[in-house]
Amino acid sequence: MTVKKGLKDAYSLKTPMDSVNLYRAWASTYDNDFAIKNDYRSPSEVVKYYSKYSKKTDTPILDVGAGTGLIGECLREQNSRKIDAIDISSEMLNLAKSKQVYSKFIEADLTKKLNIASSQYGAVLSSGTFTHGHVGPEVFDELVRILKPGGLFIVTIHTGVFHNQGFKQKLSQLGKCISPPVFHKVNAYGSKIDKKHGNDKVIITVFRKKMS
Ligand SMILES: C[S@@+](CC[C@H](N)C(=O)[O-])C[C@H]1O[C@@H](n2cnc3c(N)ncnc32)[C@H](O)[C@@H]1O
């Protein structure tokens, strides 16, 4: 029997192991029963802002908490830049593999030091990963480390965690090595989702790693 998974389960996660367990169970129904059904817009919003802010040199891209690869799919419609996927869930990454848009798959816990050399990526993109029950601002240090100097960072941060989980402070702390962040508040879902989450918003946070 398949037990239906959804936002209530996702927002109540507490540890990376909880994520592994939830997304193992959710992976096969995530795209149809969650993303399509609820008109989930965060991945396409990230790609929209990537198109707005990116230069030809902002490559390769790392999709952080890539899940089933919805950012990769949106990006495929726009251009053909090299994109890698990182996620803690092998089941979600397997779904992303089936989309045939990513070059490399990295199964890793973002809350740990990443086994990726510094200054590798021209862009870091992420949707739906900086939210209730998932990962917090402490992850930004490693993501900035693996960005090339001048590299572009565009991630969604749920408004429900932006202030009370220290994202604002982390961005100030990083001030010496990043450009002043630009924020765009957008709807995470279209009109199809239930009343409770109909007004959920994410803050698309955009900056570049300074050249030195
Ligand atoms: C809501 S899904 C978003 C997936 C995709 N980016 C999207 O927008 O559809 C959150 C993703 O973050 C991943 N995740 C959660 N905690 C993680 C961690 N500690 N390290 C790496 N990935 C994590 C989950 O496995 C899941 O695929």
Short mmCIF file of C-alpha atoms and ligand atoms in Angstrom, two decimals:
data_model
loop_
_atom_site.label_atom_id
_atom_site.label_comp_id
_atom_site.label_asym_id
_atom_site.label_seq_id
_atom_site.Cartn_x
_atom_site.Cartn_y
_atom_site.Cartn_z
CA MET A 1 0.00 0.00 0.00
CA THR A 2 1.36 3.47 -0.88
CA VAL A 3 1.00 5.97 1.96
CA LYS A 4 0.47 9.44 0.51
CA LYS A 5 3.18 11.92 1.48
CA GLY A 6 2.98 15.68 1.37
CA LEU A 7 3.91 19.06 2.79
CA LYS A 8 2.74 18.20 6.31
CA ASP A 9 5.30 15.37 6.46
CA ALA A 10 8.01 17.47 4.81
CA TYR A 11 7.64 20.46 7.12
CA SER A 12 7.84 18.32 10.25
CA LEU A 13 11.21 16.70 9.48
CA LYS A 14 13.87 17.11 12.14
CA THR A 15 17.06 15.40 10.94
CA PRO A 16 18.81 14.55 7.65
CA MET A 17 17.88 10.88 8.30
CA ASP A 18 14.21 11.92 8.46
CA SER A 19 14.67 13.41 4.98
CA VAL A 20 16.18 10.17 3.69
CA ASN A 21 13.19 8.21 4.99
CA LEU A 22 10.50 10.64 3.84
CA TYR A 23 11.85 11.11 0.33
CA ARG A 24 12.42 7.36 -0.08
CA ALA A 25 8.68 6.95 0.36
CA TRP A 26 7.67 10.09 -1.55
CA ALA A 27 9.96 9.94 -4.62
CA SER A 28 7.75 7.92 -6.96
CA THR A 29 4.67 10.12 -6.48
CA TYR A 30 6.39 13.50 -5.94
CA ASP A 31 6.11 14.86 -9.48
CA ASN A 32 2.49 13.90 -10.17
CA ASP A 33 0.84 13.96 -6.75
CA PHE A 34 2.71 16.97 -5.39
CA ALA A 35 4.34 19.15 -8.05
CA ILE A 36 1.84 18.94 -10.90
CA LYS A 37 -1.24 18.63 -8.73
CA ASN A 38 -0.35 21.71 -6.66
CA ASP A 39 1.07 23.78 -9.50
CA TYR A 40 4.40 23.93 -7.63
CA ARG A 41 6.23 26.96 -9.04
CA SER A 42 9.51 27.31 -7.14
CA PRO A 43 11.68 25.41 -9.68
CA SER A 44 10.40 27.43 -12.64
CA GLU A 45 10.77 30.68 -10.66
CA VAL A 46 14.43 29.85 -9.93
CA VAL A 47 15.05 29.14 -13.61
CA LYS A 48 13.25 32.34 -14.57
CA TYR A 49 15.62 34.34 -12.34
CA TYR A 50 18.60 32.34 -13.57
CA SER A 51 17.68 33.44 -17.09
CA LYS A 52 17.38 37.02 -15.89
CA TYR A 53 20.68 37.21 -13.98
CA SER A 54 23.02 34.69 -15.62
CA LYS A 55 25.89 35.23 -18.00
CA LYS A 56 27.23 32.64 -20.43
CA THR A 57 30.11 31.95 -18.06
CA ASP A 58 27.85 30.91 -15.13
CA THR A 59 28.41 27.23 -15.73
CA PRO A 60 28.49 24.40 -14.72
CA ILE A 61 25.43 24.58 -12.47
CA LEU A 62 24.86 22.66 -9.24
CA ASP A 63 21.20 21.96 -8.34
CA VAL A 64 21.16 21.76 -4.54
CA GLY A 65 18.58 19.38 -3.05
CA ALA A 66 17.77 18.57 -6.67
CA GLY A 67 15.13 16.00 -5.78
CA THR A 68 13.43 14.58 -8.86
CA GLY A 69 15.11 17.16 -11.09
CA LEU A 70 12.41 19.75 -11.66
CA ILE A 71 14.95 22.60 -12.01
CA GLY A 72 16.86 20.54 -14.57
CA GLU A 73 13.68 19.96 -16.54
CA CYS A 74 12.83 23.67 -16.59
CA LEU A 75 16.39 24.53 -17.55
CA ARG A 76 16.31 22.08 -20.45
CA GLU A 77 13.51 24.13 -21.95
CA GLN A 78 15.67 27.26 -21.78
CA ASN A 79 19.19 26.20 -22.76
CA SER A 80 21.63 23.34 -22.64
CA ARG A 81 24.09 24.24 -19.90
CA LYS A 82 25.85 21.53 -17.90
CA ILE A 83 24.04 20.81 -14.65
CA ASP A 84 24.89 18.44 -11.76
CA ALA A 85 22.52 17.29 -9.00
CA ILE A 86 23.20 16.90 -5.28
CA ASP A 87 20.71 15.39 -2.83
CA ILE A 88 20.63 13.17 0.27
CA SER A 89 17.97 10.86 -1.22
CA SER A 90 19.11 8.22 -3.70
CA GLU A 91 15.47 7.57 -4.64
CA MET A 92 14.89 11.23 -5.56
CA LEU A 93 18.19 11.28 -7.51
CA ASN A 94 17.12 8.16 -9.41
CA LEU A 95 14.03 10.02 -10.59
CA ALA A 96 16.26 12.97 -11.59
CA LYS A 97 18.46 10.54 -13.56
CA SER A 98 15.46 9.43 -15.58
CA LYS A 99 14.99 13.01 -16.82
CA GLN A 100 18.31 12.74 -18.73
CA VAL A 101 19.28 16.34 -18.17
CA TYR A 102 21.94 16.13 -15.42
CA SER A 103 25.60 15.23 -15.99
CA LYS A 104 26.52 14.08 -12.50
CA PHE A 105 24.69 12.89 -9.37
CA ILE A 106 26.12 13.48 -5.92
CA GLU A 107 24.44 11.71 -3.01
CA ALA A 108 25.44 13.75 0.03
CA ASP A 109 24.21 15.42 3.19
CA LEU A 110 24.39 19.19 2.67
CA THR A 111 24.81 19.75 6.40
CA LYS A 112 28.25 18.07 6.24
CA LYS A 113 31.46 19.22 4.56
CA LEU A 114 31.02 18.46 0.87
CA ASN A 115 33.46 16.28 -1.03
CA ILE A 116 33.65 18.85 -3.83
CA ALA A 117 36.73 20.95 -4.60
CA SER A 118 36.52 24.70 -4.07
CA SER A 119 35.55 27.08 -6.91
CA GLN A 120 33.99 24.38 -9.16
CA TYR A 121 30.58 25.73 -10.06
CA GLY A 122 29.56 28.77 -12.09
CA ALA A 123 26.12 28.73 -10.48
CA VAL A 124 24.34 27.21 -7.48
CA LEU A 125 20.57 26.88 -7.89
CA SER A 126 18.07 25.44 -5.44
CA SER A 127 14.31 25.23 -4.95
CA GLY A 128 12.35 23.85 -2.02
CA THR A 129 15.38 22.85 0.04
CA PHE A 130 15.72 25.85 2.39
CA THR A 131 12.38 25.37 4.10
CA HIS A 132 10.70 24.04 7.24
CA GLY A 133 12.28 20.77 8.40
CA HIS A 134 15.01 20.73 5.75
CA VAL A 135 18.36 22.55 5.69
CA GLY A 136 19.33 25.88 7.22
CA PRO A 137 21.68 28.78 6.51
CA GLU A 138 24.78 26.97 7.84
CA VAL A 139 24.87 25.17 4.48
CA PHE A 140 25.64 28.44 2.66
CA ASP A 141 29.33 28.41 3.71
CA GLU A 142 30.03 25.24 1.76
CA LEU A 143 27.93 26.36 -1.21
CA VAL A 144 29.86 29.62 -1.45
CA ARG A 145 33.16 27.70 -1.13
CA ILE A 146 32.36 25.52 -4.17
CA LEU A 147 31.19 28.51 -6.27
CA LYS A 148 33.75 29.98 -8.66
CA PRO A 149 34.75 33.58 -7.92
CA GLY A 150 32.05 35.64 -9.64
CA GLY A 151 29.67 32.64 -9.59
CA LEU A 152 25.91 33.10 -9.30
CA PHE A 153 23.78 31.88 -6.36
CA ILE A 154 19.97 31.66 -6.72
CA VAL A 155 17.96 29.75 -4.13
CA THR A 156 14.45 29.83 -2.70
CA ILE A 157 14.11 30.38 1.04
CA HIS A 158 10.65 29.83 2.51
CA THR A 159 9.37 33.03 4.16
CA GLY A 160 8.48 30.95 7.22
CA VAL A 161 12.16 30.26 7.95
CA PHE A 162 13.91 33.29 6.42
CA HIS A 163 13.92 35.41 9.57
CA ASN A 164 13.55 32.94 12.40
CA GLN A 165 16.21 30.46 11.23
CA GLY A 166 18.96 33.02 10.71
CA PHE A 167 19.17 33.33 6.92
CA LYS A 168 19.34 37.11 7.11
CA GLN A 169 22.21 36.97 9.64
CA LYS A 170 24.08 34.39 7.56
CA LEU A 171 23.85 36.63 4.49
CA SER A 172 25.25 39.54 6.54
CA GLN A 173 28.09 37.34 7.83
CA LEU A 174 28.95 36.36 4.26
CA GLY A 175 28.95 40.05 3.28
CA LYS A 176 32.73 40.20 2.74
CA CYS A 177 32.70 37.46 0.14
CA ILE A 178 29.37 37.99 -1.66
CA SER A 179 27.68 40.83 -3.52
CA PRO A 180 24.72 42.51 -1.76
CA PRO A 181 21.87 39.98 -2.09
CA VAL A 182 18.78 40.82 -4.13
CA PHE A 183 15.43 39.35 -3.05
CA HIS A 184 12.27 38.49 -4.97
CA LYS A 185 9.23 37.27 -3.06
CA VAL A 186 7.13 34.87 -5.18
CA ASN A 187 4.32 32.35 -4.72
CA ALA A 188 5.51 28.79 -4.17
CA TYR A 189 2.27 27.34 -5.58
CA GLY A 190 -0.45 28.25 -8.01
CA SER A 191 -4.11 28.36 -7.20
CA LYS A 192 -4.60 24.57 -7.14
CA ILE A 193 -3.16 23.94 -3.67
CA ASP A 194 -5.25 23.83 -0.46
CA LYS A 195 -6.16 26.93 1.55
CA LYS A 196 -3.45 26.32 4.15
CA HIS A 197 -0.59 26.64 1.66
CA GLY A 198 -2.27 28.78 -0.98
CA ASN A 199 -0.38 31.86 0.17
CA ASP A 200 2.99 30.18 0.83
CA LYS A 201 5.75 32.40 -0.45
CA VAL A 202 9.46 31.90 -1.01
CA ILE A 203 12.18 34.50 -1.19
CA ILE A 204 14.35 34.02 -4.23
CA THR A 205 17.75 35.07 -2.95
CA VAL A 206 20.32 36.12 -5.53
CA PHE A 207 23.98 37.07 -5.12
CA ARG A 208 27.40 36.54 -6.68
CA LYS A 209 30.57 35.36 -4.98
CA LYS A 210 33.06 38.21 -5.04
CA MET A 211 36.06 37.86 -7.32
CA SER A 212 38.53 37.83 -4.42
C1 LIG B 1 11.03 19.67 -1.27
S1 LIG B 1 12.27 18.71 -2.01
C2 LIG B 1 12.76 19.81 -3.32
C3 LIG B 1 13.28 19.05 -4.50
C4 LIG B 1 13.45 19.90 -5.76
N1 LIG B 1 14.50 20.86 -5.61
C5 LIG B 1 12.14 20.58 -6.09
O1 LIG B 1 12.05 21.81 -6.00
O2 LIG B 1 11.21 19.84 -6.44
C6 LIG B 1 13.66 18.88 -0.88
C7 LIG B 1 14.86 18.05 -1.29
O3 LIG B 1 15.92 18.33 -0.36
C8 LIG B 1 16.60 17.12 -0.08
N2 LIG B 1 17.28 17.22 1.22
C9 LIG B 1 16.71 17.39 2.44
N3 LIG B 1 17.64 17.43 3.40
C10 LIG B 1 18.83 17.29 2.78
C11 LIG B 1 20.18 17.23 3.23
N4 LIG B 1 20.50 17.34 4.53
N5 LIG B 1 21.17 17.09 2.32
C12 LIG B 1 20.87 16.96 0.99
N6 LIG B 1 19.61 17.01 0.50
C13 LIG B 1 18.60 17.16 1.37
C14 LIG B 1 15.50 16.06 -0.10
O4 LIG B 1 16.01 14.77 -0.26
C15 LIG B 1 14.62 16.54 -1.23
O5 LIG B 1 14.94 15.95 -2.45
#
